Coordinates of N, CA and C in Angstrom, one line a residue:
X1 N -32.2 -19.1 34.2 CA -31.7 -18.7 32.7 C -32.6 -17.8 32.3
X2 N -34.0 -18.0 32.2 CA -34.9 -17.0 31.6 C -35.2 -15.8 32.4
X3 N -34.2 -15.4 33.2 CA -34.6 -14.2 34.0 C -34.3 -12.8 33.3
X4 N -34.2 -12.9 32.1 CA -33.9 -11.9 31.3 C -32.5 -11.3 31.1
X5 N -31.5 -12.0 31.8 CA -30.1 -11.8 31.8 C -29.4 -12.9 30.8
X6 N -28.8 -12.6 29.9 CA -27.8 -13.4 29.2 C -26.3 -13.5 29.6
X7 N -25.7 -14.5 29.6 CA -24.3 -14.4 29.6 C -23.5 -14.2 28.1
X8 N -21.9 -13.6 28.6 CA -21.4 -13.5 27.5 C -21.2 -14.8 26.7
X9 N -21.0 -15.9 27.4 CA -20.8 -17.2 26.9 C -22.0 -17.3 25.6
X10 N -23.2 -17.0 26.1 CA -24.4 -17.3 25.4 C -24.3 -16.7 24.1
X11 N -23.7 -15.2 24.3 CA -23.6 -14.4 23.4 C -22.8 -14.9 22.0
X12 N -21.6 -15.6 22.6 CA -20.3 -16.1 21.8 C -20.9 -17.4 21.2
X13 N -21.6 -18.2 21.8 CA -22.3 -19.6 21.2 C -23.3 -19.1 20.1
X14 N -23.9 -18.0 20.4 CA -25.1 -17.4 19.4 C -24.4 -17.1 18.2
X15 N -23.4 -16.2 18.2 CA -22.5 -15.9 17.1 C -21.7 -16.8 16.4
X16 N -21.6 -17.7 17.2 CA -20.5 -18.8 16.5 C -21.5 -19.7 15.5
X17 N -22.8 -19.7 15.8 CA -23.8 -20.8 15.1 C -24.4 -20.0 14.1
X18 N -24.2 -18.7 13.9 CA -24.6 -18.0 12.6 C -24.5 -18.7 11.7
X19 N -25.3 -18.7 10.5 CA -25.1 -19.1 9.1 C -23.9 -18.3 8.3
X20 N -23.1 -19.0 7.6 CA -22.0 -18.1 7.0 C -22.3 -17.0 6.3
X21 N -23.7 -16.9 5.9 CA -24.1 -16.1 4.7 C -24.7 -14.8 5.4
X22 N -24.8 -14.9 6.9 CA -25.7 -13.7 7.7 C -25.0 -12.8 7.4
X23 N -25.7 -11.6 7.7 CA -25.1 -10.2 7.8 C -23.9 -10.0 8.8
X24 N -24.1 -10.8 10.0 CA -23.3 -10.4 10.9 C -21.9 -11.1 10.5
X25 N -22.0 -12.3 10.4 CA -20.6 -12.9 9.9 C -20.1 -12.4 8.8
X26 N -20.9 -11.8 7.6 CA -20.3 -11.2 6.5 C -19.5 -9.9 6.8
X27 N -20.2 -9.0 7.8 CA -19.4 -8.0 8.3 C -18.4 -8.4 9.1
X28 N -18.5 -9.2 9.8 CA -17.3 -9.8 10.6 C -16.2 -10.2 9.7
X29 N -16.3 -10.7 8.5 CA -15.5 -11.2 7.6 C -14.8 -10.0 6.7
X30 N -15.8 -9.2 6.4 CA -15.4 -8.0 5.7 C -14.4 -7.2 6.7
X31 N -14.0 -7.4 7.7 CA -13.1 -6.6 8.7 C -11.7 -7.1 8.6
X32 N -11.8 -8.5 8.0 CA -10.6 -9.2 8.1 C -9.7 -8.7 6.9
X33 N -8.1 -8.7 7.6 CA -7.1 -8.0 6.4 C -6.7 -9.4 5.7
X34 N -6.0 -8.7 4.6 CA -5.6 -10.1 3.5 C -4.8 -11.1 4.2
X35 N -4.0 -11.0 5.0 CA -3.5 -11.8 5.9 C -4.1 -12.8 6.6
X36 N -5.4 -12.3 7.1 CA -6.1 -13.1 8.0 C -7.1 -13.9 7.1
X37 N -7.1 -13.4 5.7 CA -8.1 -14.2 5.1 C -7.3 -15.4 4.4
X38 N -5.8 -15.1 4.0 CA -4.9 -16.1 3.3 C -4.9 -17.1 4.4
X39 N -4.7 -16.8 5.8 CA -4.6 -17.7 7.0 C -5.9 -18.8 7.1
X40 N -6.8 -18.0 6.9 CA -8.3 -18.8 7.1 C -8.2 -19.7 5.7
X41 N -8.0 -19.3 4.5 CA -8.0 -20.2 3.3 C -7.2 -21.2 3.5
X42 N -5.9 -21.1 4.0 CA -4.9 -22.0 4.3 C -5.5 -23.1 5.3
X43 N -6.0 -22.8 6.3 CA -6.4 -23.4 7.4 C -7.7 -24.2 6.9
X44 N -8.2 -24.1 5.7 CA -9.2 -25.1 5.5 C -10.6 -25.0 6.3
X45 N -11.2 -23.7 6.3 CA -12.2 -23.6 7.1 C -13.2 -22.7 6.3
X46 N -13.9 -23.6 5.1 CA -14.7 -23.0 4.2 C -16.1 -22.5 5.1
X47 N -16.2 -22.7 6.1 CA -17.5 -22.1 6.8 C -17.1 -20.7 7.1
X48 N -16.0 -20.4 6.9 CA -15.8 -18.9 7.3 C -15.6 -18.0 6.0
X49 N -15.9 -18.7 4.8 CA -15.7 -18.0 3.5 C -17.1 -16.8 3.6
X50 N -16.9 -16.0 2.6 CA -17.8 -15.0 2.4 C -19.0 -15.5 1.9
X51 N -19.2 -16.7 1.1 CA -20.4 -17.2 0.7 C -20.9 -18.6 1.5
X52 N -22.2 -18.7 1.4 CA -22.3 -20.3 2.0 C -21.7 -21.1 0.9
X53 N -21.7 -22.7 1.2 CA -21.2 -23.3 0.5 C -22.0 -23.7 -0.7
X54 N -23.5 -23.7 -0.6 CA -24.2 -23.6 -1.6 C -24.0 -22.6 -2.8
X55 N -23.6 -21.3 -2.4 CA -23.4 -20.4 -3.4 C -22.0 -20.6 -4.0
X56 N -21.0 -21.1 -3.4 CA -19.6 -21.4 -4.0 C -20.1 -22.6 -5.2
X57 N -20.9 -23.6 -4.5 CA -20.9 -24.6 -5.5 C -21.7 -24.1 -7.1
X58 N -22.6 -23.3 -6.8 CA -23.5 -22.6 -7.6 C -22.5 -22.0 -8.5
X59 N -21.5 -21.1 -8.1 CA -20.7 -20.3 -8.9 C -19.6 -21.3 -9.7
X60 N -19.3 -22.4 -9.2 CA -18.7 -23.5 -9.8 C -19.1 -24.1 -10.9
X61 N -20.6 -24.4 -10.7 CA -21.4 -24.8 -11.8 C -21.4 -23.7 -12.8
X62 N -21.7 -22.6 -12.6 CA -22.1 -21.5 -13.6 C -20.5 -21.3 -14.4
X63 N -19.5 -21.3 -13.7 CA -18.3 -21.4 -14.5 C -18.2 -22.7 -15.5
X64 N -18.3 -23.3 -14.7 CA -18.3 -24.7 -16.0 C -19.2 -24.9 -17.2
X65 N -20.5 -24.3 -16.8 CA -21.5 -24.3 -17.8 C -20.9 -23.2 -18.9
X66 N -20.3 -22.2 -18.3 CA -19.9 -20.9 -19.1 C -18.7 -21.7 -19.9
X67 N -17.9 -22.4 -19.5 CA -16.6 -23.0 -20.4 C -16.9 -24.1 -21.2
X68 N -17.8 -24.9 -20.8 CA -18.7 -25.7 -21.8 C -19.3 -25.0 -22.9
X69 N -20.0 -24.0 -23.1 CA -20.6 -23.1 -23.8 C -19.3 -22.6 -24.8
X70 N -18.4 -22.0 -24.2 CA -17.1 -21.5 -24.8 C -16.5 -22.6 -25.8
X71 N -16.4 -24.1 -25.3 CA -15.7 -25.0 -25.8 C -16.6 -25.4 -27.2
X72 N -18.1 -25.4 -27.1 CA -18.8 -25.7 -28.0 C -18.8 -24.6 -29.2
X73 N -18.9 -23.4 -28.7 CA -18.8 -22.2 -29.9 C -17.5 -22.5 -30.5
X74 N -16.3 -22.7 -29.9 CA -15.3 -23.1 -30.4 C -14.8 -24.0 -31.5
X75 N -15.6 -25.2 -31.0 CA -15.6 -26.2 -32.0 C -16.3 -26.2 -33.1
X76 N -17.3 -25.3 -33.1 CA -18.2 -25.1 -34.3 C -17.8 -23.9 -35.0
X77 N -16.8 -23.3 -34.6 CA -16.3 -22.2 -35.5 C -15.0 -22.5 -36.3
X78 N -15.1 -22.2 -37.7 CA -13.8 -22.5 -38.4 C -12.5 -21.4 -38.3
X79 N -13.0 -20.3 -38.2 CA -11.9 -19.3 -38.2 C -11.6 -19.0 -36.8
X80 N -10.2 -19.0 -36.4 CA -9.9 -18.6 -34.9 C -10.3 -17.0 -34.7
X81 N -10.4 -16.2 -35.7 CA -10.7 -14.8 -35.3 C -12.1 -14.4 -35.2
X82 N -12.9 -15.6 -35.5 CA -14.7 -15.4 -35.1 C -14.9 -16.1 -33.9
X83 N -13.8 -16.6 -33.1 CA -14.1 -17.2 -31.7 C -14.4 -16.2 -30.7
X84 N -15.1 -16.4 -29.9 CA -14.9 -15.4 -28.8 C -13.8 -15.7 -27.7
X85 N -13.8 -14.7 -26.9 CA -12.8 -14.6 -25.6 C -13.0 -15.5 -24.5
X86 N -12.2 -16.4 -24.0 CA -12.7 -17.1 -23.0 C -13.4 -16.7 -21.8
X87 N -14.4 -17.5 -21.5 CA -15.1 -16.9 -20.2 C -14.3 -16.6 -18.8
X88 N -14.5 -15.4 -18.4 CA -14.1 -14.9 -17.1 C -14.8 -15.7 -15.9
X89 N -13.9 -16.4 -15.0 CA -14.8 -16.9 -13.8 C -15.7 -15.9 -13.0
X90 N -16.8 -16.4 -12.5 CA -17.5 -15.5 -11.5 C -16.6 -15.1 -10.5
X91 N -16.8 -13.8 -10.3 CA -16.0 -13.0 -9.0 C -16.4 -13.7 -7.5
X92 N -15.5 -14.0 -6.9 CA -15.7 -14.8 -5.5 C -15.4 -13.4 -4.5
X93 N -16.5 -13.2 -3.4 CA -16.3 -12.5 -2.4 C -14.6 -12.6 -1.8
X94 N -14.1 -11.5 -1.3 CA -12.9 -11.9 -1.0 C -11.8 -12.0 -1.9
X95 N -11.9 -12.4 -3.0 CA -10.8 -12.8 -4.0 C -11.0 -11.3 -4.6
X96 N -9.6 -10.7 -5.0 CA -9.0 -9.6 -5.7 C -9.4 -9.8 -7.1
X97 N -9.8 -8.6 -7.6 CA -9.9 -8.9 -9.4 C -8.6 -8.8 -9.9
X98 N -8.5 -9.6 -11.2 CA -7.4 -9.9 -11.8 C -6.8 -8.4 -12.2
X99 N -5.3 -8.5 -12.0 CA -4.4 -7.2 -12.3 C -4.7 -7.2 -13.8
X100 N -4.7 -5.7 -14.2 CA -4.6 -5.7 -15.8 C -3.5 -5.9 -16.3
X101 N -3.3 -6.3 -17.7 CA -2.1 -6.9 -18.0 C -1.4 -5.2 -18.5
X102 N 0.2 -5.4 -18.0 CA 0.7 -4.1 -18.2 C 1.0 -3.8 -20.0
X103 N 0.6 -2.6 -20.3 CA 0.7 -2.0 -21.6 C 2.2 -1.9 -21.7
X104 N 2.7 -2.1 -23.1 CA 4.1 -1.6 -23.4 C 3.9 -0.4 -24.2
X105 N 4.5 0.6 -23.4 CA 4.6 1.8 -24.0 C 5.6 2.3 -24.9
X106 N 5.7 3.2 -25.5 CA 6.8 3.6 -26.6 C 8.1 3.7 -25.8
X107 N 8.2 4.4 -24.5 CA 9.5 4.8 -23.7 C 10.0 3.4 -23.3
X108 N 9.0 2.3 -22.9 CA 9.6 1.2 -22.4 C 9.9 0.2 -23.6
X109 N 9.3 0.3 -24.8 CA 9.7 -0.4 -26.1 C 11.1 0.0 -26.6
X110 N 11.4 1.4 -26.5 CA 12.7 2.0 -27.0 C 13.8 1.4 -25.9
X111 N 13.4 1.2 -24.6 CA 14.3 0.6 -23.4 C 14.7 -0.8 -23.9
X112 N 13.4 -1.4 -24.1 CA 13.8 -3.1 -24.6 C 14.5 -3.3 -25.7
X113 N 14.5 -2.4 -26.8 CA 15.1 -2.4 -28.0 C 16.6 -2.2 -27.8
X114 N 17.0 -1.0 -26.8 CA 18.4 -0.8 -26.4 C 19.0 -2.1 -25.7
X115 N 18.2 -2.3 -24.9 CA 18.7 -3.8 -23.9 C 18.8 -4.8 -24.7
X116 N 18.1 -5.1 -25.7 CA 18.4 -6.2 -26.7 C 19.5 -6.3 -27.4
X117 N 19.7 -4.9 -28.0 CA 20.8 -4.6 -28.7 C 22.0 -4.3 -28.0
X118 N 22.2 -4.6 -26.7 CA 23.2 -4.3 -26.2 C 23.7 -3.0 -25.6
X119 N 22.6 -1.9 -26.0 CA 22.9 -0.5 -25.9 C 22.6 -0.1 -24.1
X120 N 22.2 -0.9 -23.3 CA 22.2 -0.3 -22.2 C 22.7 -1.3 -21.1
X121 N 23.9 -1.8 -21.6 CA 24.9 -2.5 -20.8 C 25.7 -1.7 -20.3

């Protein structure tokens, strides 16, 4: 076995046992399509996540500490207008950024007004 030649099986086993946060595993996961990522998420295989479990847990702790800080500030602020915005959770690798909320334009407001008043029927 130590003759200098390795089998393909040996390479496959070596790759399968790399830590989830290794560059190789990250590169492999970055090549996955959205459907493949969703399939893995549904399959319950956290070891195939883009972060290690320790990093995932640390992100959860950071999110919860930020939420506790937010609640503490809100509880000690009398006026609603002085309260800060709720904290955004840390972005996880593989998760798409939140979509921006659509803004109501002048044209769509006019169309909505006509629709409410029965003009677009």
